[in-house]
Coordinates of C-alpha atoms and ligand atoms in Angstrom, one line a residue:
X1287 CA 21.6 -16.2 -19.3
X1288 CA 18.7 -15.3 -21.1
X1289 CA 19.1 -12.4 -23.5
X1290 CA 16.3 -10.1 -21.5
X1291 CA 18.6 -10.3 -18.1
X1292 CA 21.4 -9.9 -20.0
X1293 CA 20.0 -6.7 -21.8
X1294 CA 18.7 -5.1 -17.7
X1295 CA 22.3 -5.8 -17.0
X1296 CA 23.7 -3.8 -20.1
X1297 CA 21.1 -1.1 -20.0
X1298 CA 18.3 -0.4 -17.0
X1299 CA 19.1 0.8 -13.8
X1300 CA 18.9 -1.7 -11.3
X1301 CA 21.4 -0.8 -8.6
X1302 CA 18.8 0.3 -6.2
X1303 CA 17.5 -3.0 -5.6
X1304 CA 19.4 -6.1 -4.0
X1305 CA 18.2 -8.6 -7.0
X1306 CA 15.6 -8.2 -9.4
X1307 CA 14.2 -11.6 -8.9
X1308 CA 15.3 -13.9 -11.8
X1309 CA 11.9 -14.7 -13.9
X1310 CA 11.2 -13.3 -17.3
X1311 CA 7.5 -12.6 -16.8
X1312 CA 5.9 -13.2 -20.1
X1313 CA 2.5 -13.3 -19.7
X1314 CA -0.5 -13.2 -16.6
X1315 CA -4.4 -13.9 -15.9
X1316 CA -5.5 -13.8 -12.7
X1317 CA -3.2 -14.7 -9.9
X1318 CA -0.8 -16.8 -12.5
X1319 CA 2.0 -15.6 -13.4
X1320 CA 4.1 -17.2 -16.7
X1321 CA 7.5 -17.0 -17.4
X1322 CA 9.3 -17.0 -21.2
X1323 CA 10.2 -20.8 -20.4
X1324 CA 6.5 -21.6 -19.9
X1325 CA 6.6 -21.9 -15.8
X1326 CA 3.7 -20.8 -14.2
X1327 CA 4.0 -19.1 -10.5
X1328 CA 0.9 -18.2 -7.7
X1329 CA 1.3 -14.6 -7.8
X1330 CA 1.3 -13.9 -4.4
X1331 CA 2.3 -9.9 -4.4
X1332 CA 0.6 -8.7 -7.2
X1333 CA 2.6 -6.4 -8.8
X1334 CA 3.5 -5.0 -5.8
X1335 CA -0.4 -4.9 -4.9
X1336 CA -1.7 -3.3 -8.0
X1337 CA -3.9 -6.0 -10.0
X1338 CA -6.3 -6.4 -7.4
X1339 CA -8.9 -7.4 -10.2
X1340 CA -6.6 -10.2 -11.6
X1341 CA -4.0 -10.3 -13.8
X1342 CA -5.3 -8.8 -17.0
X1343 CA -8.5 -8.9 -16.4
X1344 CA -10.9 -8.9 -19.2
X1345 CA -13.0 -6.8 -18.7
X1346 CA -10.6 -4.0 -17.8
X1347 CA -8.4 -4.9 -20.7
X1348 CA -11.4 -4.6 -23.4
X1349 CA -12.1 -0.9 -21.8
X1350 CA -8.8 0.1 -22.4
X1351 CA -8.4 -1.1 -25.8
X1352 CA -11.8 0.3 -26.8
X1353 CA -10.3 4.0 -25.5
X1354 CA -7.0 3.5 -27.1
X1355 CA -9.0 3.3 -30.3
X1356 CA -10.7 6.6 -29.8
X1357 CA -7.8 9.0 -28.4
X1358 CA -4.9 8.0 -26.1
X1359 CA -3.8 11.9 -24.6
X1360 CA -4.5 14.9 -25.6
X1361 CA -3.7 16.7 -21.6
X1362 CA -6.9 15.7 -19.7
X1363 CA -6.1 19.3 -18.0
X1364 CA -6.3 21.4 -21.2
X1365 CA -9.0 19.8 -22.9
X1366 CA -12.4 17.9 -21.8
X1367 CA -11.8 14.4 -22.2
X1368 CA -14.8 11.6 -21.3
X1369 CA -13.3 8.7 -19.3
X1370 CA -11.7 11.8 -16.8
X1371 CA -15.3 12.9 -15.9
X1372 CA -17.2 9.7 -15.5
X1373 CA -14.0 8.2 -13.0
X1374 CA -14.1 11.4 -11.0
X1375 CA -17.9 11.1 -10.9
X1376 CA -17.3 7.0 -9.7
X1377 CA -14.6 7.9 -7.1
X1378 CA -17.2 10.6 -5.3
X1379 CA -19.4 7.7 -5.1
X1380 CA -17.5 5.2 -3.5
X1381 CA -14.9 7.7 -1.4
X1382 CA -15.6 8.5 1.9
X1383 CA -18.4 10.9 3.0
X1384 CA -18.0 14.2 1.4
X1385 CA -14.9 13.8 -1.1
X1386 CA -16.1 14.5 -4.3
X1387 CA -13.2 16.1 -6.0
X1388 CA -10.8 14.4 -8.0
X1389 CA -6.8 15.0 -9.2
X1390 CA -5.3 12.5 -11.3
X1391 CA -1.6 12.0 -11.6
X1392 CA 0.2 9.2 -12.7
X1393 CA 1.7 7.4 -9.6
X1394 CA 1.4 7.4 -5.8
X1395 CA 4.2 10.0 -5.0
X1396 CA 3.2 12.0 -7.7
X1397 CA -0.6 12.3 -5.9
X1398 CA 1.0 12.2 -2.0
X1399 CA 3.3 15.2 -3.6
X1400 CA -0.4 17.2 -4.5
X1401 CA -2.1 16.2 -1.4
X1402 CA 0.5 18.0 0.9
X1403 CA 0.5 21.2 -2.1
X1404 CA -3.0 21.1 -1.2
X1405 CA -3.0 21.1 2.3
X1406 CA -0.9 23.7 2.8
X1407 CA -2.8 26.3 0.7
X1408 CA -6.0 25.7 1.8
X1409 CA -4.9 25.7 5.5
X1410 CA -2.2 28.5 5.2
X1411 CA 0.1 26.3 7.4
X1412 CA 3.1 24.7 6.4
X1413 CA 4.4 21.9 8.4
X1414 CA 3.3 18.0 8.3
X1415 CA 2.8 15.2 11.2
X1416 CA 3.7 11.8 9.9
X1417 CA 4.5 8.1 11.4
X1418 CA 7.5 6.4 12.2
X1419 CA 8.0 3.2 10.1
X1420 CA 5.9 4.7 7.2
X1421 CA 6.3 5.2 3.5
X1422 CA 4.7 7.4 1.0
X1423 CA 7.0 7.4 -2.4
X1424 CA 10.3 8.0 -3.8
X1425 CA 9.9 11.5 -4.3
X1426 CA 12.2 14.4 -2.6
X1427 CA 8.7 15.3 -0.8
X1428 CA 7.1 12.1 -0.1
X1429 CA 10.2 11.0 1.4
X1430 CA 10.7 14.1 3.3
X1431 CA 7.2 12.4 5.1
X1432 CA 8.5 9.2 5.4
X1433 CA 9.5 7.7 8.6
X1434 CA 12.1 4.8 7.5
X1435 CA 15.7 5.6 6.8
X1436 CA 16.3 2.4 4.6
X1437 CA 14.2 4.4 2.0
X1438 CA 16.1 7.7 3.0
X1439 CA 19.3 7.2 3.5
X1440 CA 21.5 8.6 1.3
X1441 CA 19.0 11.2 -0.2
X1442 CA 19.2 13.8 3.1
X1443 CA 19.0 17.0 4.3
X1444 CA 14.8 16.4 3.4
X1445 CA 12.1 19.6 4.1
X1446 CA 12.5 20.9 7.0
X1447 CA 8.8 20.9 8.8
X1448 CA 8.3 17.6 9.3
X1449 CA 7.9 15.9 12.6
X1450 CA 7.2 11.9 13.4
X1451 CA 5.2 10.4 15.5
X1452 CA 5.3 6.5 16.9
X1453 CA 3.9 4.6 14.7
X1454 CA 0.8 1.8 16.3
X1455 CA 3.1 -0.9 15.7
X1456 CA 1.4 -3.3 18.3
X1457 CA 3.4 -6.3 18.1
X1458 CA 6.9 -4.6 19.1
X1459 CA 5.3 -1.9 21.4
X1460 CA 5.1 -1.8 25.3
X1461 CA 1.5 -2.4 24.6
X1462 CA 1.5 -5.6 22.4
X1463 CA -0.9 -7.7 24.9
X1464 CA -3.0 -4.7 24.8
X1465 CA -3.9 -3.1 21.3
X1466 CA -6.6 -0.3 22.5
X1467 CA -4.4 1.0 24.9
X1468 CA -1.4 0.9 22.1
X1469 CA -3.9 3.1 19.8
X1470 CA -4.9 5.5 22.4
X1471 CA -1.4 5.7 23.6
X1472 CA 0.2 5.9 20.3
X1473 CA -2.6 8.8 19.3
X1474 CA -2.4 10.4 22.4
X1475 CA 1.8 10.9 21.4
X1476 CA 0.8 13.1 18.5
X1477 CA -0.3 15.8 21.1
X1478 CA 3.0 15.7 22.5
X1479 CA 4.6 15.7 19.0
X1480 CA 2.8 18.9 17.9
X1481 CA 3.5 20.9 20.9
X1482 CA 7.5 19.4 21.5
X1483 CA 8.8 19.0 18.0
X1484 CA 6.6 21.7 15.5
X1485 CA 6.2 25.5 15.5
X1486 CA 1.9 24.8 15.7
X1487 CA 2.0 25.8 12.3
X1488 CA 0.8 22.2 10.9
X1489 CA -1.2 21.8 7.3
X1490 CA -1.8 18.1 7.8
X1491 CA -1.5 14.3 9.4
X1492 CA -0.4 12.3 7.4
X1493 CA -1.1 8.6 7.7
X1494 CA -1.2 5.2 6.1
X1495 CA -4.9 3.4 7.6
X1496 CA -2.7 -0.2 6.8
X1497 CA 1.0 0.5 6.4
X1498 CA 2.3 -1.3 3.5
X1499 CA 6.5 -1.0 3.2
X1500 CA 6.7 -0.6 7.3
X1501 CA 5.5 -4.3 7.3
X1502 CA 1.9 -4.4 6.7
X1503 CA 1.2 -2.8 10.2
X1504 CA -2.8 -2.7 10.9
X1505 CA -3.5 0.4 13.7
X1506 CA -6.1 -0.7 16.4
X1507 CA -9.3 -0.4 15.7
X1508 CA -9.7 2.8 18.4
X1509 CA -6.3 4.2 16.7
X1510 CA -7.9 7.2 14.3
X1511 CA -10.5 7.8 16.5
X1512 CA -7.8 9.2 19.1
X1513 CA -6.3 10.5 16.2
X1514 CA -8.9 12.6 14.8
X1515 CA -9.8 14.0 18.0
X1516 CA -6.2 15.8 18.5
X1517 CA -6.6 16.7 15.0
X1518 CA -9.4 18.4 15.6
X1519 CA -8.5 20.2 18.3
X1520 CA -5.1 21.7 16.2
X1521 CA -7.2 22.5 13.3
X1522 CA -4.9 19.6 11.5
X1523 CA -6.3 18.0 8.0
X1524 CA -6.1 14.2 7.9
X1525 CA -4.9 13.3 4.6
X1526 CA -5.1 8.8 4.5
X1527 CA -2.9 7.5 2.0
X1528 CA -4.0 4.6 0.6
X1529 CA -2.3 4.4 -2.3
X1530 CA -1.4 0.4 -1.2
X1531 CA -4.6 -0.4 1.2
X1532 CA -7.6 1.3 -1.2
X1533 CA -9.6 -0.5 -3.9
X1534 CA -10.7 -3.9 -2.3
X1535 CA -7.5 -4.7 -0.6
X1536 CA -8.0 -5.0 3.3
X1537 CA -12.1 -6.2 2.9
X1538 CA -13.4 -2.9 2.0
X1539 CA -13.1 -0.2 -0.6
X1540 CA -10.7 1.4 1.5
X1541 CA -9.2 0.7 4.8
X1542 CA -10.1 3.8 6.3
X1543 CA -13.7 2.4 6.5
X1544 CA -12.3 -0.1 9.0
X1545 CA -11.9 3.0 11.6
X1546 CA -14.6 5.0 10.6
X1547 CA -12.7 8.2 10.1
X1548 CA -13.4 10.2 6.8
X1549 CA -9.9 11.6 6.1
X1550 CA -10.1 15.4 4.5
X1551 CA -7.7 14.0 1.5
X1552 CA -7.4 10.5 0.6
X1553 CA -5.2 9.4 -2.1
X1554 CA -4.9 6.5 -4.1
X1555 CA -2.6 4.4 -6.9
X1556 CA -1.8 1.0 -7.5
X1557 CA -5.0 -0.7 -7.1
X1558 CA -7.0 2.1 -8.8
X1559 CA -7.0 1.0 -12.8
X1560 CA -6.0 -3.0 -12.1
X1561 CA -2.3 -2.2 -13.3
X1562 CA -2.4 0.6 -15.8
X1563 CA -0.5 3.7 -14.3
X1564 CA -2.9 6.2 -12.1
X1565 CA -3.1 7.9 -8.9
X1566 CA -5.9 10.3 -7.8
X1567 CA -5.9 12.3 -4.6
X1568 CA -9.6 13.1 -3.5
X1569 CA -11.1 15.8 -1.1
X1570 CA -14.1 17.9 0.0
X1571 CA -14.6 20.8 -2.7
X1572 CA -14.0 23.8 -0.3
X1573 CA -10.6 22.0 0.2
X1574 CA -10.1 21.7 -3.6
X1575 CA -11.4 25.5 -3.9
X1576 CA -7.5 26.7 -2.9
X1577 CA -5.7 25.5 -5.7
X1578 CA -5.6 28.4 -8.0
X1579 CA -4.1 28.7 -11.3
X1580 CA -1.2 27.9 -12.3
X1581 CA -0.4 25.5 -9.0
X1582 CA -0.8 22.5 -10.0
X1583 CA -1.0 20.3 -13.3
X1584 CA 0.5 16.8 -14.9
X1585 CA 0.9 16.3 -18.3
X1586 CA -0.2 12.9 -18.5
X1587 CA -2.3 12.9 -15.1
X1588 CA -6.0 11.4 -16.0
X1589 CA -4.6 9.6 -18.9
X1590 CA -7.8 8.3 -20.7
X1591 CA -7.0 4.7 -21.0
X1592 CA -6.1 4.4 -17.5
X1593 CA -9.3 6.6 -16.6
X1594 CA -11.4 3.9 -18.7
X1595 CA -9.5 1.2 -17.3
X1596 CA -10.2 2.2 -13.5
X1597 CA -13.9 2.7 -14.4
X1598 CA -14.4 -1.2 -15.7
X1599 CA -11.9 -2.3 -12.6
X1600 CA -14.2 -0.6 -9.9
X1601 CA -17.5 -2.0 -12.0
X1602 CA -15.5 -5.3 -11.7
X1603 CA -14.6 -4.7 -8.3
X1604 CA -18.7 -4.0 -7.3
X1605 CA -20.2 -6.6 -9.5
X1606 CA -18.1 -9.5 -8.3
X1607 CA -18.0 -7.9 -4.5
X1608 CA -14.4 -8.1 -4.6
X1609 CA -14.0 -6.7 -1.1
X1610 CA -16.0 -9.3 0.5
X1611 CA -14.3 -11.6 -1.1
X1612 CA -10.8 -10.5 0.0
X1613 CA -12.2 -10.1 3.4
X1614 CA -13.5 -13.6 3.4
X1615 CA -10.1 -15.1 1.4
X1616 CA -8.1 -13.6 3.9
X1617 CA -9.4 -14.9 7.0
X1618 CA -9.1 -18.3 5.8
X1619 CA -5.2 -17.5 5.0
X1620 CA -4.4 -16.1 8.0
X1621 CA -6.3 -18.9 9.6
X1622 CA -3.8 -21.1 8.1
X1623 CA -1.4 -18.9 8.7
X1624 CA -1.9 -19.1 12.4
X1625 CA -2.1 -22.7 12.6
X1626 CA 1.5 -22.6 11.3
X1627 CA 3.0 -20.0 13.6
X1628 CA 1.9 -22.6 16.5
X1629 CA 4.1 -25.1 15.3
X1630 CA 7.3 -22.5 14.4
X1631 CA 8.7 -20.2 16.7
X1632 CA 9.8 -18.3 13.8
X1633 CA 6.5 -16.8 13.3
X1634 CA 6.2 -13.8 15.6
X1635 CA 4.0 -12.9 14.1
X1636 CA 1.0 -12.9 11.2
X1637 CA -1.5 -9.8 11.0
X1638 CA -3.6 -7.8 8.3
X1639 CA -6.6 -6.9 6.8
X1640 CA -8.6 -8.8 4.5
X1641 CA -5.4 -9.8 1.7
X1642 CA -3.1 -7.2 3.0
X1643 CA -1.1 -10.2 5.2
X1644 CA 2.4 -9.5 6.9
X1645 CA 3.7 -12.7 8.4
X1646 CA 6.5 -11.1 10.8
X1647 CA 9.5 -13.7 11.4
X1648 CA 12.0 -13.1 14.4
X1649 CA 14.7 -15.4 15.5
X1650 CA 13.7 -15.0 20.0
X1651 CA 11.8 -13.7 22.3
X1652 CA 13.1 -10.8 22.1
X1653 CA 12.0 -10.6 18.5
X1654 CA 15.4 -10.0 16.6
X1655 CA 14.4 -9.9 13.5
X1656 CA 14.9 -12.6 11.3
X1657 CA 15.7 -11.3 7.6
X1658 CA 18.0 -13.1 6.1
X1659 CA 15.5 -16.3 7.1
X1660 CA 12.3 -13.8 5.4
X1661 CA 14.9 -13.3 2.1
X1662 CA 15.2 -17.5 2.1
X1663 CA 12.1 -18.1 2.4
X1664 CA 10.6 -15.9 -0.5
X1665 CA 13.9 -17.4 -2.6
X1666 CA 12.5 -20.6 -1.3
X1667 CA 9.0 -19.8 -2.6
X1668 CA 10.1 -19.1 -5.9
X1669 CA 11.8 -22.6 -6.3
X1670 CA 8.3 -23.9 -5.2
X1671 CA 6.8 -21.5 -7.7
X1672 CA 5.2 -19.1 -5.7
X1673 CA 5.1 -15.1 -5.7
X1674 CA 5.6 -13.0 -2.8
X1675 CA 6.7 -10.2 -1.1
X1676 CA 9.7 -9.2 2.0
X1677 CA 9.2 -6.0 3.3
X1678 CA 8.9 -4.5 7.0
X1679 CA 11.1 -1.8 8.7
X1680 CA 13.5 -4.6 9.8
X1681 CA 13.4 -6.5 6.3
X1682 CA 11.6 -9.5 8.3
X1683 CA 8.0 -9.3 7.0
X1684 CA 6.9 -12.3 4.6
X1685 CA 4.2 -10.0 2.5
X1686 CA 0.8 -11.9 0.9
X1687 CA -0.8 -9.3 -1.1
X1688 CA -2.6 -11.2 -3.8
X1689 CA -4.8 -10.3 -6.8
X1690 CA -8.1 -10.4 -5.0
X1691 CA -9.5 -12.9 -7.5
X1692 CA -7.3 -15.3 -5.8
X1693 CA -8.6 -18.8 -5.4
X1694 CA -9.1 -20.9 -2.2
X1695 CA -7.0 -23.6 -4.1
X1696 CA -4.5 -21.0 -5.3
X1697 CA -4.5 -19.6 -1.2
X1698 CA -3.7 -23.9 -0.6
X1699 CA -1.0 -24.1 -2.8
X1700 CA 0.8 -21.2 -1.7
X1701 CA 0.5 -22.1 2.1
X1702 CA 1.2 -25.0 1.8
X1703 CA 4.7 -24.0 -0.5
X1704 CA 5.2 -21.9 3.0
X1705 CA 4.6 -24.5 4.7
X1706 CA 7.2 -26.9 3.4
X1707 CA 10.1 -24.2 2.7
X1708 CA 9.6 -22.5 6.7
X1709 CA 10.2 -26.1 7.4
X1710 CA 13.5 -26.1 5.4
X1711 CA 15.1 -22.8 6.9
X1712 CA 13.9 -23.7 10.3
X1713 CA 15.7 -27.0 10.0
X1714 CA 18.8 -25.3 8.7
X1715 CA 18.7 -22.7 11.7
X1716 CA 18.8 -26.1 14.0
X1717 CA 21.8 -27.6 12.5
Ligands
PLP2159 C1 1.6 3.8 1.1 C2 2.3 4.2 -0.2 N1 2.3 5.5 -0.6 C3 3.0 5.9 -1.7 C4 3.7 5.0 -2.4 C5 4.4 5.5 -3.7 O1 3.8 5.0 -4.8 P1 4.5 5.0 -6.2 O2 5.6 3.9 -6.1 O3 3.4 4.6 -7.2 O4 5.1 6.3 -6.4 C6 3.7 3.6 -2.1 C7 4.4 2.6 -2.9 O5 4.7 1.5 -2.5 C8 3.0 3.2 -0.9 O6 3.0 2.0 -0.5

């Protein structure tokens, strides 16, 4: 056993996860990932999709290491510092319509935790609307929003003033040959949430435009819409997390744009600085206007070399379109994608956005899901040297969620890697 594994055994926590998955990453560019022994790997999940500019990406890398020269932290909250100011100045130009004010923090549930703080003061109200299926961090109130109890359990009694709504999950709804009517339907269900399961007193919506962890479930097209138009009536804020779906991932800069919506708060991680740690929750500046002082602050929120980072990965991100291209990369894979579903039953189903792909597998027609199969199949991948992702309420959801620099070649290899180990645990579900 190499001395690393050997040393996470003796010394990290690791008994919140099933495995870690046996590779001693050593080094990445791109969407290649190397291991210690010299084994390279199509990195098919990104870091969890995070380096949406690549691997260490040059031009992010050398922005970093010229800040880390000048000052690493000094509290971007008690002094002035640069890299801070010319992000937040970026992040009103390329947010939705009318969000020009920027927190940083340090990771997503850090910035979903500030959102709802915000909310709440600047509507007075208290209570939250959220989705079944969804997920918005590992904190006590991020998870008090989150509809899945595989990321609850054990962690209860959460806030009290949260109610759920169904979530547009098209494929296992009543509406699944009929996605507009599952969006209106579904959105339609939030009036009946707020007036059966709240006091009326509700701050905000809150609402994943792609949901990630839930198995990469894409709303219908009409689904915010509906949304925003019960919203409105209640005086509800929208706040969109896109702490998985923003910067690039599903085709544009974020997926919100898909519905055209403007959420009052959108907040944002992973993606945001190509690996180095930041989150950022955005809104309009009368919304901003109720935090007073002394309610909010991070010691190493807006961290300068993660604020200079995210400024050379959005410049990245622009010069080389990297939206467009995930847009266009993804079609082709869930093209190929497809094909392969026709030819195995137990593909029930592949949908996304742009590289935000969730190939859902289930073992009948009536869709029990198939996760132990999903597990074998990313083991599978890993023999084959390929990266990816199981996720999905059910465990069932094969995840692709690339760097967006991915190649067509690189898309090939990987599908092809699919290809050849669906083939194996298909055969062995025959016999
Ligand atoms: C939609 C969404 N929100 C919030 C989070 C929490 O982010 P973090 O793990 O950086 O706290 C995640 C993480 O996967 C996520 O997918």
């Amino acid at each position: 056993m190499s001395d690393t594994i050997q040393k996470y055994k003796d010394y990290v926590m690791t008994g919140f996860v099933k495995q870690v998955v046996p590779v001693v990453v050593d080094h990445a560019r791109g969407a290649v990932v190397t291991d210690v022994n010299g084994r390279e790997y199509v990195d098919c999940f990104a870091g969890i999709s995070v380096v949406n500019a690549g691997h260490n990406n040059p031009q992010v890398i050398a922005a970093a290491k010229a800040q880390m020269d000048k000052l690493v932290h000094c509290g971007s909250y008690i002094y002035y510092a640069q890299p801070v100011a010319d992000l937040a100045e970026r992040l009103a130009t390329i947010a939705p319509h009318g969000l020009t004010k920027t927190f940083f923090g340090n990771g997503g549930a850090e910035a979903i935790e500030g959102a709802l703080k915000l909310a709440r003061l600047y509507t007075g109200k208290h209570e939250f609307i959220s989705l079944h299926a969804s997920f918005h961090g590992r904190s006590w109130g991020a998870l008090s929003v989150t509809g899945n109890q595989g990321r609850k359990k054990r962690g209860g009694p959460y806030a009290s003033g949260v109610a759920f709504a169904p979530a547009p999950y098209v494929y296992r709804s009543q509406w699944h040959n009929d996605a507009e009517e599952c969006g209106r339907q579904c959105a339609n269900a939030i009036d009946d949430v707020i007036r059966f399961a709240t006091s009326g007193d509700v701050a905000a919506f809150i609402a994943e435009p792609v949901m990630g962890e839930g198995g990469i479930l894409v709303p219908p097209h009409n689904y915010f819409k509906e949304v925003k138009k019960v919203l409105d009536r209640h005086g509800i804020l929208f706040i969109a997390d896109e702490v998985q779906s923003g910067f690039g991932r599903t085709g544009r800069m974020f997926a919100i744009e898909h519905y055209e919506v403007v959420p009052d708060i959108l907040v944002t991680a992973k993606g945001i600085a190509d690996g180095f740690p930041l989150s950022a929750f955005t809104t309009r500046p009368e919304i901003a206007a109720a935090f007073k002082p002394g309610d909010h602050l991070s010691t190493f929120g807006g961290n300068p070399v993660s604020c200079a980072a995210a400024l050379a990965n959005i410049e990245f991100m622009e010069k080389e379109k990297l939206p467009e291209r995930a847009a266009e990369t993804g079609t082709y894979a869930m093209g190929k994608l497809r094909e392969l579903q026709r030819q195995h039953p137990l593909i029930g189903d592949v949908r996304g956005l742009g590289l935000m792909i969730g190939v859902e597998l289930v073992r009948d027609k009536d869709l029990t899901p198939a996760n132990t199969e999903a597990e074998a199949i990313r083991d599978g991948l890993l023999d084959e040297g390929v990266l990816v992702g199981v996720g999905g309420v059910y465990g069932n959801v094969v995840r692709f969620q690339p760097p967006l620099v991915i190649t067509q070649q690189q898309i090939d290899r990987a599908i092809e890697a699919f290809a050849s180990v669906l083939h194996e645990v298909d055969h062995a579900l025959v016999v």
